[in-house]
Coordinates of C-alpha atoms and ligand atoms in Angstrom, one line a residue:
X16 CA -19.6 21.6 -27.2
X17 CA -21.0 24.9 -28.5
X18 CA -18.5 26.7 -30.7
X19 CA -18.1 30.4 -30.3
X20 CA -18.8 32.8 -33.1
X21 CA -15.9 34.2 -35.1
X22 CA -14.2 37.1 -33.2
X23 CA -11.1 39.2 -32.8
X24 CA -9.6 39.6 -29.4
X25 CA -7.7 42.8 -29.0
X26 CA -5.2 42.4 -26.1
X27 CA -4.2 45.7 -24.6
X28 CA -0.8 45.4 -22.8
X29 CA 0.1 42.5 -25.1
X30 CA 3.8 42.7 -24.5
X31 CA 3.3 42.1 -20.8
X32 CA 3.6 39.0 -18.6
X33 CA -0.1 37.9 -18.6
X34 CA -0.2 37.6 -22.4
X35 CA 2.8 35.3 -22.5
X36 CA 2.2 33.3 -19.3
X37 CA -1.6 32.9 -19.5
X38 CA -3.5 34.3 -22.4
X39 CA -1.5 32.9 -25.3
X40 CA -1.0 29.4 -23.8
X41 CA -4.8 29.4 -23.1
X42 CA -5.7 30.4 -26.6
X43 CA -3.3 28.0 -28.1
X44 CA -4.7 25.1 -26.0
X45 CA -8.2 26.0 -27.1
X46 CA -7.0 26.1 -30.7
X47 CA -5.4 22.7 -30.4
X48 CA -8.5 21.2 -28.9
X49 CA -10.6 22.7 -31.7
X50 CA -12.7 24.8 -29.4
X51 CA -12.1 28.2 -31.0
X52 CA -14.1 29.4 -33.9
X53 CA -12.8 28.4 -37.3
X54 CA -12.1 32.1 -38.0
X55 CA -10.6 34.1 -35.2
X56 CA -7.8 36.6 -34.7
X57 CA -5.8 38.1 -31.9
X58 CA -4.6 41.7 -32.2
X59 CA -2.0 42.6 -29.7
X60 CA -1.3 46.2 -28.8
X61 CA 1.0 48.0 -26.4
X62 CA 3.7 50.7 -26.5
X63 CA 6.5 48.2 -27.4
X64 CA 7.4 48.3 -31.0
X65 CA 6.6 45.1 -32.9
X66 CA 5.4 44.3 -36.4
X67 CA 3.0 41.4 -37.0
X68 CA 5.9 39.2 -37.8
X69 CA 8.2 40.2 -34.9
X70 CA 5.3 39.8 -32.5
X71 CA 4.5 36.4 -33.9
X72 CA 8.2 35.5 -33.4
X73 CA 8.0 36.6 -29.8
X74 CA 4.8 34.6 -29.2
X75 CA 6.5 31.6 -30.9
X76 CA 9.3 31.5 -28.3
X77 CA 7.0 32.5 -25.4
X78 CA 4.8 29.5 -26.3
X79 CA 7.8 27.2 -26.2
X80 CA 8.5 28.5 -22.7
X81 CA 5.1 28.8 -21.2
X82 CA 2.8 26.3 -22.9
X83 CA 3.5 23.2 -20.8
X84 CA 0.4 21.1 -21.3
X85 CA 1.2 18.9 -24.2
X86 CA 4.0 18.4 -26.7
X87 CA 3.7 21.3 -29.2
X88 CA 3.1 20.3 -32.7
X89 CA 5.2 22.7 -34.9
X90 CA 2.5 22.7 -37.6
X91 CA -0.3 23.6 -35.2
X92 CA 1.8 26.4 -33.7
X93 CA 2.7 27.8 -37.1
X94 CA -1.0 27.8 -38.1
X95 CA -2.0 29.3 -34.8
X96 CA 0.5 32.1 -35.1
X97 CA -1.0 33.1 -38.5
X98 CA -4.0 34.3 -36.5
X99 CA -2.0 36.8 -34.5
X100 CA -1.5 40.5 -35.4
X101 CA 0.1 43.5 -33.7
X102 CA -0.3 47.3 -33.6
X103 CA 2.1 49.5 -31.6
X104 CA 0.1 52.2 -29.7
X105 CA 0.5 54.6 -26.8
X106 CA -2.8 53.8 -25.1
X107 CA -2.9 57.2 -23.3
X108 CA -3.1 59.0 -26.7
X109 CA -6.5 59.3 -28.3
X110 CA -5.0 59.8 -31.7
X111 CA -3.4 56.4 -31.6
X112 CA -6.8 54.7 -31.3
X113 CA -7.7 55.9 -34.8
X114 CA -4.8 53.9 -36.2
X115 CA -5.7 51.0 -33.9
X116 CA -9.3 51.0 -35.2
X117 CA -8.0 51.0 -38.8
X118 CA -5.8 48.0 -38.1
X119 CA -8.6 46.2 -36.3
X120 CA -11.0 46.7 -39.2
X121 CA -8.4 45.3 -41.6
X122 CA -7.8 42.3 -39.4
X123 CA -11.5 41.8 -39.0
X124 CA -12.0 41.8 -42.8
X125 CA -9.0 39.5 -43.4
X126 CA -9.9 37.0 -40.7
X127 CA -13.7 37.2 -41.4
X128 CA -14.5 37.9 -37.7
X129 CA -17.8 39.8 -38.6
X130 CA -17.2 42.8 -36.4
X131 CA -17.3 40.7 -33.2
X132 CA -14.6 42.1 -30.9
X133 CA -13.4 41.4 -27.4
X134 CA -11.2 44.1 -25.8
X135 CA -9.0 42.5 -23.2
X136 CA -7.5 45.0 -20.8
X137 CA -4.3 43.5 -19.4
X138 CA -2.7 46.9 -18.6
X139 CA -2.1 48.9 -15.5
X140 CA -5.5 49.5 -13.9
X141 CA -4.9 53.2 -14.2
X142 CA -5.5 52.8 -17.9
X143 CA -8.8 51.0 -17.7
X144 CA -11.0 54.0 -17.8
X145 CA -8.9 55.9 -20.5
X146 CA -8.9 52.9 -22.8
X147 CA -12.7 52.3 -22.4
X148 CA -13.3 56.0 -23.0
X149 CA -11.2 56.0 -26.2
X150 CA -12.9 52.9 -27.4
X151 CA -16.2 54.7 -26.9
X152 CA -15.1 57.8 -28.7
X153 CA -14.0 56.0 -31.8
X154 CA -17.2 54.1 -32.0
X155 CA -16.0 50.6 -30.9
X156 CA -18.0 50.2 -27.8
X157 CA -21.6 50.1 -29.1
X158 CA -23.8 47.3 -27.9
X159 CA -24.5 44.3 -30.1
X160 CA -26.2 44.8 -33.5
X161 CA -26.2 43.1 -36.8
X162 CA -22.7 44.3 -37.4
X163 CA -21.2 42.4 -34.5
X164 CA -20.9 42.4 -30.7
X165 CA -18.4 44.1 -28.5
X166 CA -17.2 42.9 -25.1
X167 CA -14.7 44.3 -22.7
X168 CA -12.7 42.1 -20.3
X169 CA -10.9 43.7 -17.3
X170 CA -8.2 42.1 -15.3
X171 CA -8.1 42.7 -11.5
X172 CA -7.6 44.7 -9.4
X173 CA -10.9 46.3 -10.0
X174 CA -10.5 49.5 -8.1
X175 CA -8.3 50.2 -5.2
X176 CA -11.1 50.7 -2.7
X177 CA -14.9 51.1 -2.7
X178 CA -14.8 54.6 -4.0
X179 CA -12.4 54.0 -6.9
X180 CA -14.2 50.7 -7.8
X181 CA -17.5 52.6 -8.0
X182 CA -16.0 55.4 -10.0
X183 CA -14.5 52.9 -12.5
X184 CA -17.9 51.1 -12.8
X185 CA -19.6 54.4 -13.3
X186 CA -17.2 55.4 -16.1
X187 CA -17.4 51.9 -17.8
X188 CA -21.2 51.8 -17.6
X189 CA -21.4 55.2 -19.4
X190 CA -19.7 53.5 -22.4
X191 CA -20.6 49.8 -22.2
X192 CA -23.8 48.1 -21.0
X193 CA -23.3 45.8 -17.9
X194 CA -23.7 42.7 -20.0
X195 CA -20.8 43.8 -22.2
X196 CA -18.5 44.0 -19.2
X197 CA -16.5 40.9 -18.1
X198 CA -14.6 41.4 -14.8
X199 CA -12.1 38.6 -14.5
X200 CA -11.6 36.7 -11.2
X201 CA -9.4 33.8 -12.4
X202 CA -10.4 31.8 -9.3
X203 CA -13.8 31.4 -10.7
X204 CA -12.4 29.8 -13.8
X205 CA -10.6 27.1 -11.9
X206 CA -12.1 23.8 -12.6
X207 CA -12.2 22.9 -8.9
X208 CA -14.1 26.1 -7.9
X209 CA -16.7 25.3 -10.6
X210 CA -16.8 21.8 -9.2
X211 CA -18.1 23.2 -5.9
X212 CA -21.2 24.2 -7.8
X213 CA -21.5 20.7 -9.3
X214 CA -20.7 19.0 -6.1
X215 CA -23.4 21.0 -4.2
X216 CA -26.1 21.1 -6.8
X217 CA -25.7 17.9 -8.7
X218 CA -25.9 15.7 -5.6
X219 CA -28.8 15.2 -3.3
X220 CA -26.8 13.9 -0.4
X221 CA -24.8 17.0 0.8
X222 CA -27.2 19.8 0.4
X223 CA -29.5 18.8 3.3
X224 CA -26.4 19.0 5.5
X225 CA -25.1 22.2 4.1
X226 CA -26.3 24.6 6.8
X227 CA -25.9 25.8 10.4
X228 CA -27.6 22.6 11.7
X229 CA -24.8 20.4 10.6
X230 CA -21.8 22.6 9.9
X231 CA -19.6 23.8 12.7
X232 CA -17.3 26.1 10.8
X233 CA -15.9 26.6 7.3
X234 CA -12.2 27.3 6.4
X235 CA -10.9 28.7 3.2
X236 CA -7.1 28.8 2.6
X237 CA -5.2 30.1 -0.4
X238 CA -1.5 29.7 0.5
X239 CA 1.5 30.4 -1.7
X240 CA 5.1 29.5 -1.2
X241 CA 6.4 32.2 -3.5
X242 CA 7.1 35.7 -2.3
X243 CA 6.2 38.9 -4.2
X244 CA 8.8 38.2 -6.8
X245 CA 9.1 41.2 -9.3
X246 CA 5.8 42.7 -8.3
X247 CA 6.9 44.7 -5.3
X248 CA 5.7 48.0 -6.8
X249 CA 2.2 46.7 -7.3
X250 CA 2.1 44.7 -4.1
X251 CA 3.2 47.6 -1.9
X252 CA 0.0 49.4 -2.8
X253 CA -2.2 46.3 -2.7
X254 CA -1.3 43.9 0.1
X255 CA -2.9 40.5 0.6
X256 CA -6.3 41.9 1.6
X257 CA -6.8 43.7 -1.7
X258 CA -4.9 41.2 -3.8
X259 CA -6.5 38.0 -2.7
X260 CA -9.3 38.5 -0.1
X261 CA -11.5 41.2 -1.7
X262 CA -11.8 39.0 -4.8
X263 CA -10.6 35.4 -5.0
X264 CA -11.3 34.3 -1.4
X265 CA -14.7 36.0 -1.1
X266 CA -15.8 34.6 -4.4
X267 CA -14.9 31.1 -3.2
X268 CA -16.9 31.8 0.0
X269 CA -19.9 32.8 -2.0
X270 CA -19.7 29.7 -4.1
X271 CA -19.7 27.6 -0.9
X272 CA -22.4 29.7 0.8
X273 CA -24.9 30.6 -2.0
X274 CA -28.4 29.2 -2.3
X275 CA -29.1 27.0 -5.3
X276 CA -29.9 29.2 -8.3
X277 CA -33.2 28.7 -10.2
X278 CA -31.2 28.4 -13.4
X279 CA -27.6 27.9 -14.2
X280 CA -27.1 31.2 -16.0
X281 CA -25.2 34.5 -15.4
X282 CA -28.1 36.3 -13.9
X283 CA -29.4 33.7 -11.5
X284 CA -26.0 32.4 -10.3
X285 CA -24.7 35.9 -9.8
X286 CA -28.0 37.0 -8.1
X287 CA -27.5 34.3 -5.5
X288 CA -23.8 35.1 -5.0
X289 CA -24.5 38.8 -4.4
X290 CA -27.0 37.9 -1.7
X291 CA -24.1 36.2 0.2
X292 CA -22.0 39.3 -0.1
X293 CA -24.8 41.4 1.2
X294 CA -25.2 39.1 4.1
X295 CA -21.6 39.3 5.3
X296 CA -21.8 40.7 8.8
X297 CA -20.2 44.2 8.6
X298 CA -17.2 44.5 10.8
X299 CA -16.9 47.6 13.0
X300 CA -13.5 49.3 12.8
X301 CA -13.1 48.5 16.5
X302 CA -13.5 44.8 15.9
X303 CA -10.8 44.6 13.2
X304 CA -8.0 43.9 15.7
X305 CA -10.0 41.0 17.1
X306 CA -11.1 39.4 13.9
X307 CA -8.4 40.1 11.4
X308 CA -4.7 39.1 11.7
X309 CA -2.2 40.6 9.4
X310 CA 1.4 39.5 8.9
X311 CA 4.5 40.1 6.8
X312 CA 7.1 37.5 5.9
X313 CA 10.5 37.7 7.4
X314 CA 13.9 36.4 6.1
X315 CA 14.4 32.7 6.7
X316 CA 16.4 29.7 5.5
X317 CA 14.4 27.2 3.6
X318 CA 16.0 23.9 2.6
X319 CA 19.4 25.5 3.1
X320 CA 18.5 28.5 0.9
X321 CA 18.5 32.0 2.3
X322 CA 15.1 33.6 1.6
X323 CA 14.7 37.4 1.8
X324 CA 12.1 39.0 4.0
X325 CA 9.4 41.1 2.3
X326 CA 11.1 44.4 3.3
X327 CA 14.3 43.3 1.4
X328 CA 12.4 42.6 -1.8
X329 CA 12.9 44.7 -5.0
X330 CA 10.7 47.9 -5.0
X331 CA 9.6 47.4 -1.4
X332 CA 10.0 50.1 1.2
X333 CA 12.4 48.9 3.9
X334 CA 9.9 50.1 6.5
X335 CA 6.9 48.7 4.6
X336 CA 3.7 48.0 6.6
X337 CA 2.1 46.1 3.7
X338 CA 0.6 42.8 4.8
X339 CA 1.6 39.6 2.9
X340 CA -0.7 37.5 5.1
X341 CA -4.2 37.9 6.3
X342 CA -6.4 35.6 8.3
X343 CA -9.9 36.5 9.4
X344 CA -13.1 35.3 11.0
X345 CA -16.5 36.5 9.9
X346 CA -20.2 35.5 9.8
X347 CA -22.8 35.4 7.1
X348 CA -26.1 36.6 8.6
X349 CA -28.8 34.6 6.9
X350 CA -30.9 31.6 7.8
X351 CA -28.6 29.0 6.3
X352 CA -25.4 30.3 7.9
X353 CA -26.4 32.2 11.1
X354 CA -23.6 32.0 13.7
X355 CA -21.4 29.6 11.6
X356 CA -17.9 31.1 11.7
X357 CA -16.0 31.4 8.4
X358 CA -12.3 31.5 8.7
X359 CA -10.2 32.5 5.7
X360 CA -6.5 32.9 5.3
X361 CA -4.0 33.7 2.6
X362 CA -0.4 34.5 2.4
X363 CA 2.8 34.6 0.5
X364 CA 5.9 32.6 1.6
X365 CA 3.9 29.9 3.4
X366 CA 5.1 26.3 3.4
X367 CA 3.2 25.2 0.3
X368 CA 1.2 26.4 -2.7
X369 CA -2.2 25.1 -1.8
X370 CA -5.8 26.3 -1.9
X371 CA -8.6 24.5 -0.2
X372 CA -12.0 24.7 1.5
X373 CA -12.6 22.7 4.6
X374 CA -16.2 22.1 5.8
X375 CA -16.1 21.0 9.4
X376 CA -19.3 19.2 10.4
X377 CA -20.6 19.2 13.9
X378 CA -19.7 16.4 16.2
X379 CA -22.1 13.8 17.4
X380 CA -24.0 15.0 20.5
X381 CA -22.8 12.1 22.5
X382 CA -19.7 9.9 22.2
X383 CA -20.3 6.2 22.5
X384 CA -16.8 5.0 21.5
X385 CA -13.2 5.4 22.5
X386 CA -11.1 6.9 19.8
X387 CA -7.3 6.8 19.3
X388 CA -7.2 10.5 20.1
X389 CA -10.1 11.6 22.1
X390 CA -10.7 14.9 20.3
X391 CA -11.0 13.0 16.9
X392 CA -14.2 11.4 18.1
X393 CA -16.8 12.3 15.6
X394 CA -14.5 14.6 13.6
X395 CA -16.1 14.8 10.2
X396 CA -14.9 17.1 7.5
X397 CA -15.0 17.5 3.8
X398 CA -12.0 19.1 2.1
X399 CA -12.4 20.5 -1.4
X400 CA -8.8 20.8 -2.7
X401 CA -8.8 23.6 -5.2
X402 CA -5.1 23.2 -6.1
X403 CA -2.8 21.4 -6.5
X404 CA -3.7 17.7 -6.3
X405 CA -7.3 18.8 -7.1
X406 CA -9.9 16.6 -5.5
X407 CA -12.2 16.0 -2.6
X408 CA -11.7 14.2 0.8
X409 CA -14.3 13.1 3.2
X410 CA -13.1 12.2 6.7
X411 CA -15.1 10.0 9.0
X412 CA -14.6 7.6 11.9
X413 CA -14.3 3.9 11.5
X414 CA -14.0 1.0 13.8
X415 CA -10.5 -0.4 14.2
X416 CA -10.8 -4.1 13.4
X417 CA -10.5 -6.4 16.4
X418 CA -11.8 -6.4 19.9
X419 CA -13.6 -3.5 21.5
X420 CA -14.9 -0.4 19.7
X421 CA -11.9 1.8 18.9
X422 CA -12.6 4.5 16.4
X423 CA -10.0 5.8 14.0
X424 CA -10.5 8.6 11.4
X425 CA -10.1 7.6 7.8
X426 CA -10.3 9.5 4.6
X427 CA -12.2 8.8 1.4
X428 CA -10.1 10.6 -1.0
X429 CA -10.8 11.5 -4.7
X430 CA -8.1 12.9 -6.8
X431 CA -8.8 14.3 -10.3
X432 CA -5.6 12.7 -11.4
X433 CA -7.3 9.3 -10.8
X434 CA -9.6 10.0 -13.7
X435 CA -6.7 9.1 -15.9
X436 CA -6.7 9.1 -19.6
X437 CA -6.7 12.5 -21.2
X438 CA -8.4 14.3 -18.3
X439 CA -6.2 17.3 -17.9
X440 CA -7.7 20.2 -16.0
X441 CA -7.9 23.2 -18.3
X442 CA -6.3 26.4 -17.0
X443 CA -8.7 29.0 -15.6
X444 CA -8.0 31.4 -18.4
X445 CA -9.0 28.8 -21.1
X446 CA -12.4 28.5 -19.5
X447 CA -12.9 32.2 -19.0
X448 CA -11.7 33.3 -22.5
X449 CA -14.0 30.7 -24.1
X450 CA -17.0 31.8 -21.9
X451 CA -16.4 35.4 -22.9
X452 CA -16.4 34.4 -26.6
X453 CA -19.6 32.5 -26.0
X454 CA -21.1 35.5 -24.2
X455 CA -21.5 33.7 -20.9
X456 CA -20.6 35.9 -17.9
X457 CA -21.6 33.3 -15.2
X458 CA -18.0 33.0 -14.1
X459 CA -17.3 36.7 -14.2
X460 CA -17.8 39.2 -11.3
X461 CA -20.7 41.5 -11.6
X462 CA -20.6 45.2 -10.7
X463 CA -22.8 44.8 -7.6
X464 CA -20.7 41.9 -6.3
X465 CA -17.4 43.8 -6.6
X466 CA -19.1 46.7 -4.8
X467 CA -20.4 44.6 -2.0
X468 CA -17.0 42.9 -1.5
X469 CA -15.3 46.3 -1.2
X470 CA -18.0 47.4 1.3
X471 CA -17.1 44.5 3.5
X472 CA -13.3 45.1 3.2
X473 CA -13.4 48.8 3.8
X474 CA -13.6 48.9 7.6
X475 CA -10.5 46.7 7.7
X476 CA -8.6 49.0 5.4
X477 CA -9.8 52.1 7.3
X478 CA -8.9 50.6 10.7
X479 CA -5.4 49.7 9.5
X480 CA -4.9 53.1 8.1
X481 CA -6.1 55.0 11.1
X482 CA -4.6 52.9 13.7
X483 CA -1.0 51.9 13.2
X484 CA -1.0 50.3 16.6
X485 CA -2.9 47.4 15.1
X486 CA -0.2 44.8 15.0
X487 CA 1.5 43.7 11.8
X488 CA 3.0 40.4 12.9
X489 CA 6.3 39.1 11.3
X490 CA 6.4 35.4 10.4
X491 CA 9.4 33.5 9.1
X492 CA 9.1 32.6 5.5
X493 CA 8.1 28.9 5.1
X494 CA 5.7 28.9 8.2
X495 CA 2.0 29.1 8.3
X496 CA 1.9 32.8 9.2
X497 CA 1.8 34.5 12.6
X498 CA 1.1 32.3 15.7
X499 CA -1.8 34.7 16.6
X500 CA -3.7 33.2 13.7
X501 CA -4.4 30.1 15.8
X502 CA -6.2 32.2 18.4
X503 CA -8.8 33.2 15.8
X504 CA -10.2 29.7 15.8
X505 CA -11.9 29.3 19.2
X506 CA -12.8 26.0 20.9
X507 CA -11.0 23.1 22.5
X508 CA -9.0 21.0 20.1
X509 CA -9.9 23.2 17.1
X510 CA -7.2 24.4 14.9
X511 CA -6.7 25.3 11.2
X512 CA -6.3 22.5 8.9
X513 CA -2.7 22.4 7.8
X514 CA -2.6 21.0 4.3
X515 CA 0.9 19.7 4.3
X516 CA 2.5 16.3 4.1
X517 CA 5.4 17.0 6.5
X518 CA 3.6 18.6 9.3
X519 CA 5.7 18.8 12.5
X520 CA 3.9 17.5 15.6
X521 CA 5.8 19.9 17.8
X522 CA 5.3 23.2 16.0
X523 CA 2.3 22.5 13.8
X524 CA 4.4 23.8 11.0
X525 CA 5.6 22.2 7.8
X526 CA 9.0 20.7 8.1
X527 CA 11.0 22.0 5.2
Ligands
BG6_5 C1 -3.4 36.8 -8.4 C2 -2.6 37.7 -7.3 O1 -4.6 37.4 -8.6 O2 -3.5 35.5 -7.9 C3 -1.3 37.1 -7.1 O3 -2.5 39.0 -7.8 C4 -1.4 35.6 -6.7 O4 -0.6 37.8 -6.1 C5 -2.3 34.9 -7.7 O5 -0.1 35.1 -6.7 C6 -2.6 33.5 -7.1 O6 -3.2 32.7 -8.1 P1 -3.1 31.2 -8.2 O7 -4.0 30.8 -9.3 O8 -1.7 30.8 -8.4 O9 -3.6 30.7 -6.9

């Protein structure tokens, strides 16, 4: 394994949730596995008042709570915490960046990080441009030279719509070069999403089938059982389309649909992905009602527990029209995918937390055999389970032993957990942080891709905004979203794949 060069990561918004839940556990795990540079430092900054010591104390107890992978060795944790520093700063004030720079240079000298800095923006998106501008003004944004490199990492959401995303890109690119900018989409860091690339391009057997001649349709699902929790304020302005579809789901679609890149590097992989985004068939505003279903979760009782509806959640307007569920159908207009429908859906308060891709292959042209259920005849599909129970399933028909030729579908099922031993899937943030330290942006979103995804999403946002008559369907918490979602998938005996163990035969919903 290549080790990254020494560097300091400056985390803006370090007292927030992401730092304690994701960034610190990821850094600690990389440290424990010996994958960080020998000399590295983390400088946290935010408005909250901490000293180096009190911030280390906080990280100490946060790690106890949020680092769940292995048993923590007290010695390793103590050593790791010595690499952490803190500077209080109001990030809207230019003057405070001067003190921040002074502290950074001190940390850099002490930790011998050779002027290599990563600026990780885990703040409100409204601060992204201001922080970048201030970094530019105090001379911390210059491109690589012999005195070190500078990279900036931005959390999502990247823009609120096409115009604001372009504006943000324009501002950032005035200060940083594109190859210094790392736009995080944590789905790309998931081991199983990366495995789609390996599965497709490291095996000769699937790629010949991976096209309109053999594939009937493709489904991508990202379901969550939780509601909006404490994020009502953010979610009200975002909704599922901006929060999940514009970024995570479309990135997964591109990973499934892209052509093989010439080389496995940031330029070639991302060039192929952006071609998929450009090939998404634009949706006219008038078609939105037909191809996009939006829903909002309603109060319900799950396992005897009363669950609030979205409109009863904290910081949510009691008349809110924000969607917590989206399902849509679209096409990718190119030679590989012409006329193959892609169906994607995502939602909160669905029966399970599960993300998966299902590739449905075309049926045989002529059925020779009887099957237990006639519509199962020749039903072949491949499921790529992104999370949880990560793995791959291939479904095909098999003769039932005995007289006659009865066919039954069976599954060939690979679970990552079967690899056994020490094979634990790293968290997406571990992979992404390490890649950024190594200067590899392959798994980060490029400006043109973000732009193209917004372009595809805009007609939907505009149609919803202009036409309040487009229905927002309520769905009881704990179900698979509005019933209307089923109508999106056309064809006899074709329905969504419901990835749930306790599926009720009557309702098609999960029995809770
Ligand atoms: C985030 C969204 O980007 O992804 C959240 O803002 C969502 O609303 C989360 O819950 C889902 O991520 P994961 O990794 O749990 O599927």
